[in-house]
Amino acid sequence: MATAGSRWAVVMSRNSGVSNQVVELDFLYPSEGIHKRWDNGYRITATAATLDQAALILSVPRRRPGDETQETLRTSQFPSTHVKEKWAKNLYLSCLCYGRTVS
């Protein structure tokens, strides 16, 4: 999933290892929706934003990993230091998106 201006690009796949999927689309960062989905086994698998909307794809993997952790961060600066600190704790980037981050 990607955006350019106000246009959205979406790629759909079959047999991708996902058993269920939802889209959280909001004019603000959908924090409450993300946490609700995490509690039900969903994980963020894609992100995109326009100037006035943020979209997150959350998916349930067919095979659930044993020890999986996801964290999100909203910031106005590229989070170089934060990323390096998380790498040291074995957390790696899986999605990156630039867009509106107001909560």
PDB file of C-alpha atoms in Angstrom, residues 35-101:
ATOM      1  CA  HIS A  35      -4.480  -1.763  20.455  1.00  0.00           C
ATOM      2  CA  LYS A  36      -7.885  -3.438  20.145  1.00  0.00           C
ATOM      3  CA  ARG A  37      -6.664  -5.413  17.116  1.00  0.00           C
ATOM      4  CA  TRP A  38      -3.350  -6.344  18.791  1.00  0.00           C
ATOM      5  CA  ASP A  39      -5.347  -7.847  21.671  1.00  0.00           C
ATOM      6  CA  ASN A  40      -7.125 -10.060  19.107  1.00  0.00           C
ATOM      7  CA  GLY A  41      -3.980 -11.414  17.422  1.00  0.00           C
ATOM      8  CA  TYR A  42      -3.655  -8.902  14.573  1.00  0.00           C
ATOM      9  CA  ARG A  43      -0.287  -7.409  13.616  1.00  0.00           C
ATOM     10  CA  ILE A  44       0.445  -4.306  11.516  1.00  0.00           C
ATOM     11  CA  THR A  45       1.540  -5.469   8.058  1.00  0.00           C
ATOM     12  CA  ALA A  46       1.344  -2.237   6.026  1.00  0.00           C
ATOM     13  CA  THR A  47       1.000   1.510   6.535  1.00  0.00           C
ATOM     14  CA  ALA A  48       0.323   4.509   4.314  1.00  0.00           C
ATOM     15  CA  ALA A  49      -0.940   8.063   4.717  1.00  0.00           C
ATOM     16  CA  THR A  50      -2.098  11.105   2.817  1.00  0.00           C
ATOM     17  CA  LEU A  51      -2.013  14.612   4.261  1.00  0.00           C
ATOM     18  CA  ASP A  52      -5.354  14.019   5.965  1.00  0.00           C
ATOM     19  CA  GLN A  53      -5.730  10.237   6.431  1.00  0.00           C
ATOM     20  CA  ALA A  54      -3.733   7.374   7.901  1.00  0.00           C
ATOM     21  CA  ALA A  55      -4.335   3.744   6.921  1.00  0.00           C
ATOM     22  CA  LEU A  56      -2.950   0.676   8.621  1.00  0.00           C
ATOM     23  CA  ILE A  57      -3.432  -2.886   7.426  1.00  0.00           C
ATOM     24  CA  LEU A  58      -3.584  -5.347  10.305  1.00  0.00           C
ATOM     25  CA  SER A  59      -3.411  -9.070   9.586  1.00  0.00           C
ATOM     26  CA  VAL A  60      -3.657 -12.323  11.505  1.00  0.00           C
ATOM     27  CA  PRO A  61      -0.873 -14.693  10.391  1.00  0.00           C
ATOM     28  CA  ARG A  62      -1.844 -18.299   9.647  1.00  0.00           C
ATOM     29  CA  ARG A  63       1.113 -19.458  11.741  1.00  0.00           C
ATOM     30  CA  ARG A  64       1.480 -17.453  14.876  1.00  0.00           C
ATOM     31  CA  PRO A  65       5.102 -16.767  15.871  1.00  0.00           C
ATOM     32  CA  GLY A  66       6.108 -17.777  19.387  1.00  0.00           C
ATOM     33  CA  ASP A  67       7.501 -14.481  20.666  1.00  0.00           C
ATOM     34  CA  GLU A  68       6.346 -11.526  18.595  1.00  0.00           C
ATOM     35  CA  THR A  69       6.340  -7.919  19.740  1.00  0.00           C
ATOM     36  CA  GLN A  70       5.196  -4.827  17.870  1.00  0.00           C
ATOM     37  CA  GLU A  71       5.647  -1.220  18.888  1.00  0.00           C
ATOM     38  CA  THR A  72       4.670   1.992  17.134  1.00  0.00           C
ATOM     39  CA  LEU A  73       6.184   5.452  17.352  1.00  0.00           C
ATOM     40  CA  ARG A  74       4.860   8.788  16.117  1.00  0.00           C
ATOM     41  CA  THR A  75       7.397  11.566  15.754  1.00  0.00           C
ATOM     42  CA  SER A  76       8.026  14.695  13.691  1.00  0.00           C
ATOM     43  CA  GLN A  77      11.708  13.808  13.130  1.00  0.00           C
ATOM     44  CA  PHE A  78      13.133  10.679  11.537  1.00  0.00           C
ATOM     45  CA  PRO A  79      13.722   8.365  14.557  1.00  0.00           C
ATOM     46  CA  SER A  80      17.355   7.328  13.900  1.00  0.00           C
ATOM     47  CA  THR A  81      18.350   7.098  17.565  1.00  0.00           C
ATOM     48  CA  HIS A  82      15.127   5.331  18.543  1.00  0.00           C
ATOM     49  CA  VAL A  83      15.571   2.752  15.763  1.00  0.00           C
ATOM     50  CA  LYS A  84      19.164   2.025  16.821  1.00  0.00           C
ATOM     51  CA  GLU A  85      18.061   1.553  20.438  1.00  0.00           C
ATOM     52  CA  LYS A  86      15.341  -0.888  19.373  1.00  0.00           C
ATOM     53  CA  TRP A  87      17.753  -2.806  17.106  1.00  0.00           C
ATOM     54  CA  ALA A  88      19.851  -3.423  20.233  1.00  0.00           C
ATOM     55  CA  LYS A  89      16.730  -5.043  21.770  1.00  0.00           C
ATOM     56  CA  ASN A  90      16.076  -7.223  18.673  1.00  0.00           C
ATOM     57  CA  LEU A  91      13.161  -5.107  17.411  1.00  0.00           C
ATOM     58  CA  TYR A  92      13.375  -4.413  13.658  1.00  0.00           C
ATOM     59  CA  LEU A  93      11.525  -2.114  11.260  1.00  0.00           C
ATOM     60  CA  SER A  94       8.625  -3.773   9.472  1.00  0.00           C
ATOM     61  CA  CYS A  95       6.702  -0.672   8.284  1.00  0.00           C
ATOM     62  CA  LEU A  96       7.562   2.978   7.841  1.00  0.00           C
ATOM     63  CA  CYS A  97       5.155   5.725   6.854  1.00  0.00           C
ATOM     64  CA  TYR A  98       5.242   9.508   6.616  1.00  0.00           C
ATOM     65  CA  GLY A  99       1.997  11.340   7.264  1.00  0.00           C
ATOM     66  CA  ARG A 100      -0.203  13.018   9.805  1.00  0.00           C
ATOM     67  CA  THR A 101       0.561  11.956  13.397  1.00  0.00           C
TER      68      THR A 101
END
